[in-house]
Amino acid sequence: MPGSVLRIVKTYQCLPLLLAVLAGLVLTGCSQPENIITSVHTLNQRIASTLDTDAVQLSYSPRPAPLPAVRQLKPAGQPVGMSLLTSLRLGHCNVGQQIAQRNSALGRLEDGLMRLQGDIKLLQGLKECIKQPKSAPLVDELQRAIEAKSRQLQFDTAHALATDKALRNALDIGAEPLQKVDPAAFNTALDALTQIVNWLQQPGPQPHLHEWREQLAQSDYLNRLSRSVVSMRLKLRQLQAGLPPLTRATGCDSKGVPQRAKVLRNVFMQFFINDVQADLALLTTQFQQYQPLLRQLADISPQPALTGYLVRLSEQGQQLSKVSKSFVQPWQEFFANCGFTPGED
């Protein structure tokens, strides 16, 4: 009996600690994972707490237009039929094997940039085949096939840009922002996209094309970078629009400098200058390196819908810089009206 009482007493002594641990687990499970935009939400909460107001409602809106769907980008018309090339019986040329591979089950599944590379190899093969002596009886047919395939290159490029899953994965705006800025992941994805853009400007046989596509397919870094830049811009603009006149809200429009104004100054220095501005610098630096590739792809694309999307996306970094400068303006007025000097304690 005494042992039972002792166990009960010990259990009750441990109960507060147990409840605290459980509460911590519940809060951890319910909290949202932090990401590169968390600093804006923290700044929002700190400003609201200092001014004793409700926090501004921040949301990902208005949403930018998404990457156009495949069906919107697929070019109209029909490519040169493989049946025509098959009927030419080009077994005496290397291109005959290429035609057979394209007609195979695996060949029919090939799409996007890999299919475009196959089309380019096919055209080169036809040009080589027409020079061979055994092709003499087929010269007219081969010449017509070469001309038709040459005219079709723009169609093939449009089809590749519309359907390539790896490229679409990189160019889309992600569902979530970055957890953090990762230079290594960024450089890997950017290098792969750079190589692909260079190849599209001068397409030809390229043994590393599949490798570059795999790197883009397996990385969500570029699309999440775009999401981060857009989200940061939207939420900073919303926060600025929701702020009251800071000088009046802190009492700096009367004699003296109220304590609330001093606290708000510290909030701005700690949570905007140290945190938000640091995140802004990292994002804009990476997006500035990404932006030229978007512009180059816009120039390559034969589809107006894709060109327009890429141009708009390429402008997001500059728009974020403009919004961040605009966000700072009322704070500069607040500092001046309250007699604060940036960097003072």
XYZ file of C-alpha atoms in Angstrom:
345
model
C 0.000 0.000 0.000
C 2.681 2.591 0.883
C 4.466 1.692 -2.404
C 1.266 2.347 -4.373
C 0.786 5.737 -2.715
C 4.390 6.655 -3.488
C 3.945 5.755 -7.167
C 0.773 7.869 -7.362
C 2.552 10.851 -5.753
C 5.470 10.551 -8.193
C 3.059 10.345 -11.100
C 1.346 13.576 -10.080
C 4.704 15.260 -9.507
C 5.699 14.427 -13.114
C 2.316 15.430 -14.587
C 3.127 19.131 -15.174
C 6.319 18.197 -17.002
C 4.452 15.605 -19.079
C 1.746 18.111 -20.001
C 4.374 20.666 -20.985
C 6.093 18.156 -23.249
C 2.776 17.145 -24.841
C 1.827 20.784 -25.378
C 5.157 21.386 -27.063
C 4.607 18.429 -29.355
C 1.114 19.631 -30.272
C 2.364 23.144 -31.051
C 5.221 21.773 -33.105
C 2.882 19.549 -35.072
C 0.405 22.354 -35.767
C 2.886 25.081 -36.655
C 3.603 25.821 -40.299
C 7.082 24.974 -41.552
C 9.313 28.015 -41.865
C 10.356 29.234 -45.295
C 12.049 32.206 -46.884
C 8.831 34.274 -46.562
C 8.468 33.642 -42.803
C 10.490 36.781 -42.065
C 7.744 38.949 -43.614
C 5.075 37.310 -41.442
C 7.246 37.762 -38.342
C 7.742 41.453 -39.166
C 3.991 41.811 -39.626
C 3.272 40.279 -36.207
C 5.903 42.391 -34.456
C 4.584 45.624 -35.953
C 1.009 44.722 -34.958
C 2.104 43.860 -31.412
C 3.992 47.139 -31.034
C 1.159 49.277 -32.395
C -1.498 47.203 -30.594
C -3.370 46.550 -33.842
C -4.434 43.496 -35.784
C -1.818 41.991 -38.041
C -2.295 42.666 -41.755
C -3.801 39.750 -43.662
C -1.078 38.515 -45.993
C -1.886 36.150 -48.843
C -0.557 34.903 -52.160
C -2.812 37.079 -54.283
C -3.429 38.213 -56.901
C -1.870 35.068 -58.334
C 0.209 35.581 -61.472
C -0.895 33.796 -64.617
C 0.453 30.232 -64.580
C 2.647 28.562 -67.173
C 0.300 27.900 -70.136
C -0.963 24.330 -70.346
C 0.539 21.916 -72.866
C -2.646 21.944 -74.949
C -2.396 25.740 -75.281
C 1.186 25.584 -76.498
C 1.144 22.623 -78.857
C 1.562 23.939 -82.409
C -1.165 23.497 -84.960
C -0.562 21.349 -87.990
C 0.927 17.941 -88.622
C 4.617 16.964 -88.687
C 6.201 15.142 -91.590
C 4.857 11.603 -91.373
C 7.316 8.840 -90.551
C 5.473 6.621 -93.006
C 6.875 8.727 -95.860
C 10.437 8.271 -94.630
C 9.880 4.573 -93.921
C 8.605 4.033 -97.447
C 11.850 5.356 -98.915
C 13.688 2.172 -97.764
C 16.879 3.857 -96.584
C 18.519 0.763 -95.097
C 21.755 1.551 -96.889
C 22.142 4.739 -94.812
C 22.592 5.308 -91.080
C 19.367 7.296 -91.150
C 17.520 4.078 -91.910
C 18.335 2.843 -88.403
C 17.242 6.188 -86.947
C 13.892 5.860 -88.703
C 13.493 2.337 -87.339
C 14.269 3.545 -83.808
C 11.744 6.369 -84.115
C 9.099 3.874 -85.251
C 9.793 1.575 -82.277
C 7.657 1.576 -79.134
C 10.333 3.495 -77.192
C 10.813 5.932 -80.044
C 7.120 6.829 -80.072
C 7.273 7.599 -76.344
C 10.099 10.093 -76.793
C 8.896 13.657 -76.331
C 10.041 17.163 -75.564
C 13.672 18.114 -76.075
C 14.793 14.536 -76.658
C 12.345 14.233 -79.540
C 13.583 17.547 -80.947
C 17.141 16.237 -80.833
C 15.936 13.113 -82.636
C 14.317 15.257 -85.334
C 17.565 17.206 -85.815
C 19.591 13.996 -86.068
C 17.055 12.687 -88.569
C 17.443 15.777 -90.765
C 21.225 15.510 -90.634
C 20.981 11.823 -91.499
C 18.833 12.573 -94.543
C 21.355 15.181 -95.730
C 24.169 12.640 -95.422
C 22.151 9.871 -97.066
C 21.378 11.898 -100.209
C 25.129 12.127 -100.929
C 25.619 8.371 -101.065
C 25.800 6.672 -104.491
C 23.171 4.092 -103.542
C 20.709 6.942 -102.969
C 20.817 8.051 -106.634
C 17.387 6.560 -107.490
C 15.881 8.336 -104.455
C 17.408 11.783 -104.855
C 14.141 13.579 -105.677
C 12.239 11.911 -102.827
C 15.049 12.557 -100.355
C 15.299 16.204 -101.391
C 11.565 16.678 -100.818
C 11.857 14.970 -97.404
C 14.806 17.204 -96.441
C 12.937 20.367 -97.443
C 9.809 19.287 -95.593
C 11.780 18.389 -92.467
C 13.708 21.686 -92.594
C 10.468 23.668 -92.805
C 9.212 21.707 -89.823
C 12.017 22.667 -87.414
C 10.041 25.558 -85.951
C 7.099 23.198 -85.426
C 9.439 20.690 -83.749
C 10.904 23.384 -81.485
C 7.450 24.623 -80.486
C 6.323 21.089 -79.741
C 9.448 20.433 -77.640
C 9.044 23.597 -75.551
C 5.363 22.828 -75.032
C 5.758 19.240 -73.898
C 9.150 18.839 -72.205
C 8.330 17.955 -68.584
C 11.759 18.826 -67.187
C 11.717 22.264 -68.787
C 8.156 22.927 -67.645
C 9.103 21.905 -64.106
C 11.847 24.538 -64.049
C 9.841 27.333 -65.688
C 6.632 26.937 -63.706
C 5.905 28.973 -60.563
C 6.161 26.541 -57.665
C 3.439 25.590 -55.211
C 5.635 26.554 -52.235
C 8.429 29.068 -51.600
C 11.954 27.981 -50.792
C 12.688 26.770 -47.276
C 16.005 28.601 -47.536
C 18.342 29.956 -50.184
C 20.683 27.141 -51.234
C 23.561 28.266 -53.502
C 24.602 24.701 -54.408
C 21.091 23.614 -55.454
C 20.609 26.867 -57.349
C 23.889 26.572 -59.236
C 23.167 22.978 -60.267
C 19.719 23.838 -61.643
C 20.875 27.088 -63.248
C 23.808 25.381 -64.967
C 21.536 22.657 -66.383
C 19.091 25.254 -67.719
C 21.950 27.352 -69.132
C 23.262 24.360 -71.064
C 19.789 23.615 -72.431
C 19.204 27.229 -73.509
C 22.612 27.281 -75.226
C 21.721 24.034 -76.981
C 18.350 25.403 -78.136
C 20.121 28.369 -79.704
C 22.331 25.999 -81.718
C 20.634 22.588 -81.572
C 22.447 19.466 -82.677
C 23.536 16.069 -81.356
C 24.370 16.499 -77.671
C 25.217 13.482 -75.473
C 24.653 15.436 -72.235
C 21.127 16.662 -73.068
C 19.483 13.779 -71.201
C 21.664 14.479 -68.142
C 20.722 18.184 -68.083
C 17.048 17.334 -68.405
C 17.307 14.885 -65.505
C 18.848 17.579 -63.312
C 15.967 19.947 -64.076
C 13.349 17.227 -63.646
C 14.672 16.269 -60.220
C 14.988 19.824 -58.888
C 12.187 22.138 -57.814
C 14.611 24.933 -56.902
C 13.965 27.296 -59.828
C 10.177 27.070 -59.640
C 10.292 27.636 -55.868
C 12.651 30.575 -56.380
C 10.038 32.135 -58.673
C 7.322 31.449 -56.094
C 9.476 33.056 -53.365
C 10.113 36.220 -55.382
C 6.436 36.612 -56.332
C 5.225 35.841 -52.804
C 7.692 38.267 -51.212
C 6.560 41.015 -53.589
C 2.848 40.433 -52.977
C 3.126 40.247 -49.194
C 5.410 43.246 -48.797
C 2.976 45.286 -50.869
C 0.034 44.071 -48.741
C 1.914 44.828 -45.523
C 2.760 48.341 -46.684
C -0.848 48.994 -47.731
C -2.129 47.803 -44.337
C 0.164 49.910 -42.162
C -1.265 52.990 -40.412
C 0.601 56.325 -40.649
C 3.609 55.386 -38.506
C 4.408 58.850 -37.156
C 0.884 59.336 -35.809
C 0.478 55.728 -34.657
C 3.579 56.002 -32.447
C 2.869 59.512 -31.152
C 5.854 61.157 -32.835
C 3.592 63.929 -34.138
C 3.599 65.469 -30.640
C 6.426 66.617 -28.331
C 9.068 64.102 -27.347
C 9.738 60.595 -28.572
C 7.337 58.057 -27.048
C 8.607 54.647 -25.971
C 6.372 52.986 -28.561
C 8.233 54.806 -31.331
C 11.558 53.568 -29.983
C 10.253 50.000 -29.852
C 8.939 50.243 -33.421
C 12.307 51.576 -34.578
C 13.974 48.514 -33.045
C 11.396 46.222 -34.651
C 12.178 47.682 -38.063
C 15.932 47.395 -37.583
C 15.842 43.857 -36.243
C 13.078 42.244 -38.257
C 13.241 44.162 -41.537
C 16.872 45.222 -41.927
C 18.423 42.122 -40.352
C 15.929 39.499 -41.557
C 13.614 40.537 -44.422
C 16.192 42.654 -46.228
C 18.772 39.870 -45.933
C 16.308 37.407 -47.520
C 15.472 39.970 -50.204
C 19.131 40.357 -51.122
C 19.616 36.595 -51.472
C 16.481 36.142 -53.584
C 17.100 39.073 -55.907
C 20.748 38.067 -56.420
C 19.747 34.587 -57.576
C 16.828 35.810 -59.668
C 19.089 38.308 -61.445
C 21.149 35.337 -62.641
C 18.003 33.425 -63.661
C 16.361 36.338 -65.495
C 18.587 36.380 -68.628
C 17.785 32.720 -69.320
C 14.060 33.475 -69.192
C 14.576 36.273 -71.703
C 16.608 34.050 -74.012
C 13.939 31.344 -73.894
C 11.305 33.984 -74.657
C 13.279 34.909 -77.785
C 13.573 31.242 -78.820
C 9.929 30.360 -78.251
C 7.700 30.414 -81.370
C 4.551 30.457 -79.193
C 3.274 33.937 -78.201
C 1.591 32.544 -75.067
C 4.840 31.068 -73.790
C 6.843 34.141 -74.794
C 4.468 36.391 -72.864
C 4.614 34.186 -69.787
C 8.432 34.094 -69.813
C 8.725 37.868 -70.247
C 6.330 38.483 -67.328
C 8.187 35.993 -65.153
C 11.543 37.593 -66.010
C 10.235 40.926 -64.701
C 9.410 39.613 -61.226
C 12.844 40.356 -59.779
C 12.727 44.012 -60.837
C 9.187 44.318 -59.511
C 10.288 42.935 -56.133
C 13.108 45.495 -55.968
C 10.633 48.319 -56.684
C 8.219 47.078 -54.017
C 10.971 46.768 -51.406
C 12.116 50.341 -52.091
C 8.519 51.549 -51.839
C 8.096 49.655 -48.549
C 11.037 51.499 -47.000
C 9.776 55.015 -47.859
C 7.188 55.417 -45.039
C 9.760 54.064 -42.598
C 12.257 56.702 -43.725
C 9.620 59.354 -43.009
C 8.945 57.784 -39.607
C 12.657 57.848 -38.731
C 12.956 61.476 -39.843
C 9.825 62.646 -37.989
C 10.891 60.894 -34.772
C 14.481 62.125 -35.011
C 15.946 58.643 -35.364
C 19.171 57.888 -37.168
C 19.397 54.464 -38.845
C 21.785 52.240 -36.894
C 21.529 54.121 -33.568
C 20.614 52.215 -30.405
